[in-house]
Amino acid sequence: YKIAVLPGDGIGPEVMAEAIKVLQVVADKFQFQLTLTEALVGGAALDATGVPLPPDTLALCKASDAILFGSVGGPKWTGLAPDMQPERGSLLPLRKTFDLFCNMRPGQIYPAFADLSPLHPRVSSKGMDVLCIRELTGGIYFGEKGRSGDTAFDTQRYSVAEVTRIAEVAFQAAQKRGKKVTSIDKANVLQTSILWRETVEQVAKNYPDVTLEHMYIDNAAMQLIRSPQQFDVMLCDNLFGDILSDEIAAIAGSLGLLPSASLNGSGFGLYEPAGGSAPDIAGQGIANPIAQILSAALMLRYSFGEEAAAQAIERAVQQCLEQHIVTRDIDPKSTYGTAAVGAAIVATLQ
Amino acid sequence: YKIAVLPGDGIGPEVMAEAIKVLQVVADKFQFQLTLTEALVGGAALDATGVPLPPDTLALCKASDAILFGSVGGPKWTGLAPDMQPERGSLLPLRKTFDLFCNMRPGQIYPAFADLSPLHPRVSSKGMDVLCIRELTGGIYFGEKGRSGDTAFDTQRYSVAEVTRIAEVAFQAAQKRGKKVTSIDKANVLQTSILWRETVEQVAKNYPDVTLEHMYIDNAAMQLIRSPQQFDVMLCDNLFGDILSDEIAAIAGSLGLLPSASLNGSGFGLYEPAGGSAPDIAGQGIANPIAQILSAALMLRYSFGEEAAAQAIERAVQQCLEQHIVTRDIDPKSTYGTAAVGAAIVATLQ
Ligand SMILES: CC(C)[C@H](C(=O)O)[C@@H](O)C(=O)O
Ligand SMILES: CC(C)[C@H](C(=O)O)[C@@H](O)C(=O)O
């Protein structure tokens, strides 16, 4: 398997180093071959080449079977035009080029770490285990937009085909989980939401074992805080998914543990931690590598079909969590750093 | 002052009855005249006339100086076309007809009731006192939209003039409060957000005593949960304000205490509680009348300039809260009902 490794900025390179060690161990153990090739992205690429996604990097991604992405951005590169911004200028073209229409972001309140959640114990003790499925290549992100004189506009556009393919992913995911899909829209205001809702109902007919529920985005933003345990799979368009997946991450309270996958229809994917480049703690060896390592596990599962290896990584992470081998973001009293947590996961795997 | 009273559905009529008693007492005490005229809206209007906002109701509103709105909707009226839905079909035309471009929704964590908040005490004990200022007559709510075959679209449009007028309200409000405006956008993706951000920066120049900060909507959804005490005035477009104001209400945890005001440029306004019609508890005499009563206070302040009367109501409410004269949503052990809380506020005023 050929992997384009794009560490990026801030803590990206540090946590990526641990993910690579983990990948090499499972490749040995489960007997598959990995070719890992690094390239520049984000601020690092801006500094070296003047653009956040250089042609060489894009070419490498095209020649690979998956992208393992770190994180990008930092105070050094603020105030640039949108297309030049480290995050936006790299992620949006990658999503569009590879038709990565499906973003999956799990968010859990781990019982043993419920106290990480900023929610009240009476709420967080009931747990949360949400999978946010976000449409990633359509909607208002990519519709016609412009400025003329004193007015600007953006267009949100969705087709039945676009909604169908993301809805199918959501229902299939729900079948393997809690068997419930909550589809998010604003069908009392938006025409795209009415189409969204109708299409999701059509798709639901093929999944009679899954319960479908519709919820307005404003109510969903509220319900996630009041009783997050009511959700299983949340199905969102691009903009609503952007907002709710970050709200879910905040509720989980453990950004450093949350991976994400962005997939197309042929198994190609971009895998990245849900958190950012955290420039404030970069270079200190204290960043949490787990979200990056779990992102690598998702890559093994979704792009390479190496389910056993993916599960082995997830189990090893789980064991380290149980033994409280964690960085300071998870337990302020902990003395483990990035490399120590990575090494513990590697040791558990061996 | 002529007031169009639109109680609506569910708990609307019960809580409105208490607000009216309070209004009559302060009118006596502060020596002004109120003419209160009731009309149908929402589901009640649908049942009686077939539409959620009958022409008679609209005519009454036009002949009045302000609208005191209850709450609308319920299970009886679901599944209707958007224009016929009780809430959407009444609120959107009222906003547009009266150019109610400015929605103000305060959200507090009251120190004495911090435990109402679903946030962890380590967060909620720091308090929250946010005023969400939402643009209410533009954006994707009212832009061109449609459906053709298998595709639907919505357009978000904003002009410099539209952003300027709402930004000015936000900065003026901030001057009287914490002197900070956090403007919410998605300027890394949306052209309307770039215009929004530029325009807000222009307006900010006239308010050098107010600190301006920009925040992406996804980050704001996260930050509100992680540290709501960082915010003072949040300035949002129509869609982002819809989402964040409900998130703020959830964080406050006390929907029954939260009023809102929707204003135009000439002092006309629509005042309504932030919560819904709560059909599950309607008719039981247990609904919290405070949000409706505080909405009436906002009406006295913003539409009639009766600041002393508004403050008197707010103080009376505060005293009842301090004496724990509250309904069960605020204190499950309380035995006070809707009328008892209303009566206590009236007694305090007298
Ligand atoms: C950087 C930005 C364009 C991006 C988005 O809005 O999609 C980010 O917030 C994300 O969620 O990956
Ligand atoms: C009913 C609906 C159209 C409305 C809105 O989205 O503005 C409501 O959610 C609100 O916030 O007042």
PDB file of C-alpha atoms in Angstrom, chain A residues 82 85 87-88 92 105 114-124 134 140-142 145-147 149-161 186-195 198 216-219 221-223 225-226 239-240 242-251 255, chain B residues 82 85 87-88 92 105 114-124 134 140-142 145-147 149-161 186-195 198 216-219 221-223 225-226 239-240 242-251 255:
ATOM      1  CA  PRO A  82      -8.743  31.873   1.427  1.00  0.00           C
ATOM      2  CA  GLN A  85      -4.682  29.563   3.788  1.00  0.00           C
ATOM      3  CA  GLU A  87      -5.948  24.536   6.077  1.00  0.00           C
ATOM      4  CA  ARG A  88      -8.547  25.669   3.602  1.00  0.00           C
ATOM      5  CA  LEU A  92     -10.654  21.796   0.020  1.00  0.00           C
ATOM      6  CA  ARG A 105     -15.938  11.602  12.572  1.00  0.00           C
ATOM      7  CA  ALA A 114     -16.111  11.067  31.227  1.00  0.00           C
ATOM      8  CA  ASP A 115     -14.609  13.849  33.267  1.00  0.00           C
ATOM      9  CA  LEU A 116     -12.812  15.163  30.173  1.00  0.00           C
ATOM     10  CA  SER A 117     -16.182  16.211  28.831  1.00  0.00           C
ATOM     11  CA  PRO A 118     -17.231  19.783  29.615  1.00  0.00           C
ATOM     12  CA  LEU A 119     -20.717  18.425  30.228  1.00  0.00           C
ATOM     13  CA  HIS A 120     -22.172  17.967  33.686  1.00  0.00           C
ATOM     14  CA  PRO A 121     -21.613  14.485  35.129  1.00  0.00           C
ATOM     15  CA  ARG A 122     -25.389  13.944  35.181  1.00  0.00           C
ATOM     16  CA  VAL A 123     -25.218  14.205  31.370  1.00  0.00           C
ATOM     17  CA  SER A 124     -21.762  12.845  30.563  1.00  0.00           C
ATOM     18  CA  ARG A 134     -20.747  14.686   6.773  1.00  0.00           C
ATOM     19  CA  ILE A 140     -22.459  25.851  -0.020  1.00  0.00           C
ATOM     20  CA  TYR A 141     -18.729  25.049   0.075  1.00  0.00           C
ATOM     21  CA  PHE A 142     -18.524  24.425  -3.638  1.00  0.00           C
ATOM     22  CA  LYS A 145     -20.178  32.291  -5.218  1.00  0.00           C
ATOM     23  CA  GLY A 146     -19.064  35.803  -5.888  1.00  0.00           C
ATOM     24  CA  ARG A 147     -18.999  39.456  -5.127  1.00  0.00           C
ATOM     25  CA  GLY A 149     -19.949  45.784  -5.690  1.00  0.00           C
ATOM     26  CA  ASP A 150     -21.578  45.936  -2.314  1.00  0.00           C
ATOM     27  CA  THR A 151     -23.142  42.481  -2.417  1.00  0.00           C
ATOM     28  CA  ALA A 152     -21.795  38.981  -2.075  1.00  0.00           C
ATOM     29  CA  PHE A 153     -23.476  35.644  -2.545  1.00  0.00           C
ATOM     30  CA  ASP A 154     -22.947  31.933  -2.017  1.00  0.00           C
ATOM     31  CA  THR A 155     -25.015  29.135  -3.461  1.00  0.00           C
ATOM     32  CA  GLN A 156     -25.868  25.892  -1.785  1.00  0.00           C
ATOM     33  CA  ARG A 157     -26.761  23.198  -4.293  1.00  0.00           C
ATOM     34  CA  TYR A 158     -27.532  19.535  -3.752  1.00  0.00           C
ATOM     35  CA  SER A 159     -28.663  16.819  -6.145  1.00  0.00           C
ATOM     36  CA  VAL A 160     -30.545  13.628  -5.353  1.00  0.00           C
ATOM     37  CA  ALA A 161     -27.460  11.643  -6.413  1.00  0.00           C
ATOM     38  CA  LYS A 186     -33.339  23.018   7.956  1.00  0.00           C
ATOM     39  CA  ALA A 187     -36.278  21.827   5.887  1.00  0.00           C
ATOM     40  CA  ASN A 188     -38.503  24.591   7.262  1.00  0.00           C
ATOM     41  CA  VAL A 189     -36.336  27.135   5.452  1.00  0.00           C
ATOM     42  CA  LEU A 190     -34.088  25.594   2.780  1.00  0.00           C
ATOM     43  CA  GLN A 191     -35.090  24.002  -0.516  1.00  0.00           C
ATOM     44  CA  THR A 192     -31.886  21.946  -0.446  1.00  0.00           C
ATOM     45  CA  SER A 193     -33.016  20.615   2.928  1.00  0.00           C
ATOM     46  CA  ILE A 194     -36.382  19.568   1.556  1.00  0.00           C
ATOM     47  CA  LEU A 195     -34.611  17.647  -1.193  1.00  0.00           C
ATOM     48  CA  GLU A 198     -36.996  13.452   0.747  1.00  0.00           C
ATOM     49  CA  TYR A 216     -33.508  20.703  12.467  1.00  0.00           C
ATOM     50  CA  ILE A 217     -29.947  21.947  12.784  1.00  0.00           C
ATOM     51  CA  ASP A 218     -30.815  24.457  15.522  1.00  0.00           C
ATOM     52  CA  ASN A 219     -32.498  21.774  17.576  1.00  0.00           C
ATOM     53  CA  ALA A 221     -27.112  21.972  18.251  1.00  0.00           C
ATOM     54  CA  MET A 222     -29.261  22.112  21.386  1.00  0.00           C
ATOM     55  CA  GLN A 223     -29.951  18.395  21.816  1.00  0.00           C
ATOM     56  CA  ILE A 225     -25.679  19.415  24.719  1.00  0.00           C
ATOM     57  CA  ARG A 226     -28.811  18.362  26.561  1.00  0.00           C
ATOM     58  CA  LEU A 239     -21.921  23.087   6.393  1.00  0.00           C
ATOM     59  CA  PHE A 240     -24.060  21.588   9.150  1.00  0.00           C
ATOM     60  CA  ASP A 242     -18.709  21.194   9.838  1.00  0.00           C
ATOM     61  CA  ILE A 243     -20.493  22.817  12.766  1.00  0.00           C
ATOM     62  CA  LEU A 244     -21.889  19.742  14.499  1.00  0.00           C
ATOM     63  CA  SER A 245     -18.733  17.637  14.206  1.00  0.00           C
ATOM     64  CA  ASP A 246     -16.840  20.340  16.052  1.00  0.00           C
ATOM     65  CA  GLU A 247     -19.621  20.614  18.615  1.00  0.00           C
ATOM     66  CA  ILE A 248     -19.426  16.843  19.118  1.00  0.00           C
ATOM     67  CA  ALA A 249     -15.656  17.060  19.523  1.00  0.00           C
ATOM     68  CA  ALA A 250     -16.077  19.770  22.144  1.00  0.00           C
ATOM     69  CA  ILE A 251     -18.595  17.642  24.016  1.00  0.00           C
ATOM     70  CA  LEU A 255      -9.848  16.265  20.737  1.00  0.00           C
TER      71      LEU A 255
ATOM     72  CA  PRO B  82     -43.121  25.058   4.935  1.00  0.00           C
ATOM     73  CA  GLN B  85     -46.090  25.390   9.226  1.00  0.00           C
ATOM     74  CA  GLU B  87     -43.817  28.521  13.353  1.00  0.00           C
ATOM     75  CA  ARG B  88     -42.152  29.119  10.045  1.00  0.00           C
ATOM     76  CA  LEU B  92     -40.857  34.461   8.649  1.00  0.00           C
ATOM     77  CA  ARG B 105     -31.278  36.806  22.540  1.00  0.00           C
ATOM     78  CA  ALA B 114     -25.651  27.333  37.591  1.00  0.00           C
ATOM     79  CA  ASP B 115     -26.715  23.774  38.183  1.00  0.00           C
ATOM     80  CA  LEU B 116     -29.436  24.173  35.534  1.00  0.00           C
ATOM     81  CA  SER B 117     -26.709  24.291  32.939  1.00  0.00           C
ATOM     82  CA  PRO B 118     -25.795  20.955  31.361  1.00  0.00           C
ATOM     83  CA  LEU B 119     -22.177  22.060  31.557  1.00  0.00           C
ATOM     84  CA  HIS B 120     -19.742  20.733  34.128  1.00  0.00           C
ATOM     85  CA  PRO B 121     -19.557  22.861  37.282  1.00  0.00           C
ATOM     86  CA  ARG B 122     -15.897  23.614  36.504  1.00  0.00           C
ATOM     87  CA  VAL B 123     -17.181  25.407  33.391  1.00  0.00           C
ATOM     88  CA  SER B 124     -20.591  26.692  34.480  1.00  0.00           C
ATOM     89  CA  ARG B 134     -28.651  37.728  14.899  1.00  0.00           C
ATOM     90  CA  ILE B 140     -29.937  32.101   3.054  1.00  0.00           C
ATOM     91  CA  TYR B 141     -33.406  32.408   4.634  1.00  0.00           C
ATOM     92  CA  PHE B 142     -34.626  34.893   2.073  1.00  0.00           C
ATOM     93  CA  LYS B 145     -34.171  29.251  -3.855  1.00  0.00           C
ATOM     94  CA  GLY B 146     -35.744  26.550  -5.919  1.00  0.00           C
ATOM     95  CA  ARG B 147     -35.861  23.078  -7.259  1.00  0.00           C
ATOM     96  CA  GLY B 149     -35.709  18.148 -11.355  1.00  0.00           C
ATOM     97  CA  ASP B 150     -33.201  16.346  -9.230  1.00  0.00           C
ATOM     98  CA  THR B 151     -31.447  19.441  -7.929  1.00  0.00           C
ATOM     99  CA  ALA B 152     -32.313  22.094  -5.381  1.00  0.00           C
ATOM    100  CA  PHE B 153     -30.540  25.300  -4.483  1.00  0.00           C
ATOM    101  CA  ASP B 154     -30.571  28.090  -1.920  1.00  0.00           C
ATOM    102  CA  THR B 155     -28.775  31.391  -2.173  1.00  0.00           C
ATOM    103  CA  GLN B 156     -27.184  33.303   0.635  1.00  0.00           C
ATOM    104  CA  ARG B 157     -26.845  36.976  -0.175  1.00  0.00           C
ATOM    105  CA  TYR B 158     -25.636  39.852   1.983  1.00  0.00           C
ATOM    106  CA  SER B 159     -25.029  43.509   1.198  1.00  0.00           C
ATOM    107  CA  VAL B 160     -22.741  45.929   2.988  1.00  0.00           C
ATOM    108  CA  ALA B 161     -25.811  47.899   4.109  1.00  0.00           C
ATOM    109  CA  LYS B 186     -17.018  31.168   7.757  1.00  0.00           C
ATOM    110  CA  ALA B 187     -14.723  33.541   5.884  1.00  0.00           C
ATOM    111  CA  ASN B 188     -12.433  30.670   4.865  1.00  0.00           C
ATOM    112  CA  VAL B 189     -15.238  29.302   2.696  1.00  0.00           C
ATOM    113  CA  LEU B 190     -18.023  31.821   2.044  1.00  0.00           C
ATOM    114  CA  GLN B 191     -17.887  35.000  -0.022  1.00  0.00           C
ATOM    115  CA  THR B 192     -20.728  36.427   2.059  1.00  0.00           C
ATOM    116  CA  SER B 193     -18.577  35.842   5.132  1.00  0.00           C
ATOM    117  CA  ILE B 194     -15.657  37.744   3.612  1.00  0.00           C
ATOM    118  CA  LEU B 195     -17.994  40.679   2.965  1.00  0.00           C
ATOM    119  CA  GLU B 198     -14.792  43.375   6.060  1.00  0.00           C
ATOM    120  CA  TYR B 216     -15.331  30.738  12.508  1.00  0.00           C
ATOM    121  CA  ILE B 217     -18.743  29.217  13.134  1.00  0.00           C
ATOM    122  CA  ASP B 218     -17.342  25.727  13.717  1.00  0.00           C
ATOM    123  CA  ASN B 219     -14.911  27.024  16.293  1.00  0.00           C
ATOM    124  CA  ALA B 221     -19.861  26.034  18.284  1.00  0.00           C
ATOM    125  CA  MET B 222     -16.918  24.426  20.076  1.00  0.00           C
ATOM    126  CA  GLN B 223     -15.806  27.385  22.191  1.00  0.00           C
ATOM    127  CA  ILE B 225     -19.128  24.607  25.199  1.00  0.00           C
ATOM    128  CA  ARG B 226     -15.507  24.776  26.314  1.00  0.00           C
ATOM    129  CA  LEU B 239     -28.354  30.968   9.781  1.00  0.00           C
ATOM    130  CA  PHE B 240     -25.390  30.950  12.150  1.00  0.00           C
ATOM    131  CA  ASP B 242     -30.251  30.446  14.455  1.00  0.00           C
ATOM    132  CA  ILE B 243     -27.834  27.671  15.397  1.00  0.00           C
ATOM    133  CA  LEU B 244     -25.748  29.459  18.008  1.00  0.00           C
ATOM    134  CA  SER B 245     -28.647  31.115  19.811  1.00  0.00           C
ATOM    135  CA  ASP B 246     -30.147  27.688  20.384  1.00  0.00           C
ATOM    136  CA  GLU B 247     -26.779  26.338  21.470  1.00  0.00           C
ATOM    137  CA  ILE B 248     -26.496  29.217  23.941  1.00  0.00           C
ATOM    138  CA  ALA B 249     -29.995  28.487  25.242  1.00  0.00           C
ATOM    139  CA  ALA B 250     -29.062  24.845  25.761  1.00  0.00           C
ATOM    140  CA  ILE B 251     -25.934  25.858  27.642  1.00  0.00           C
ATOM    141  CA  LEU B 255     -35.111  27.962  28.300  1.00  0.00           C
TER     142      LEU B 255
END
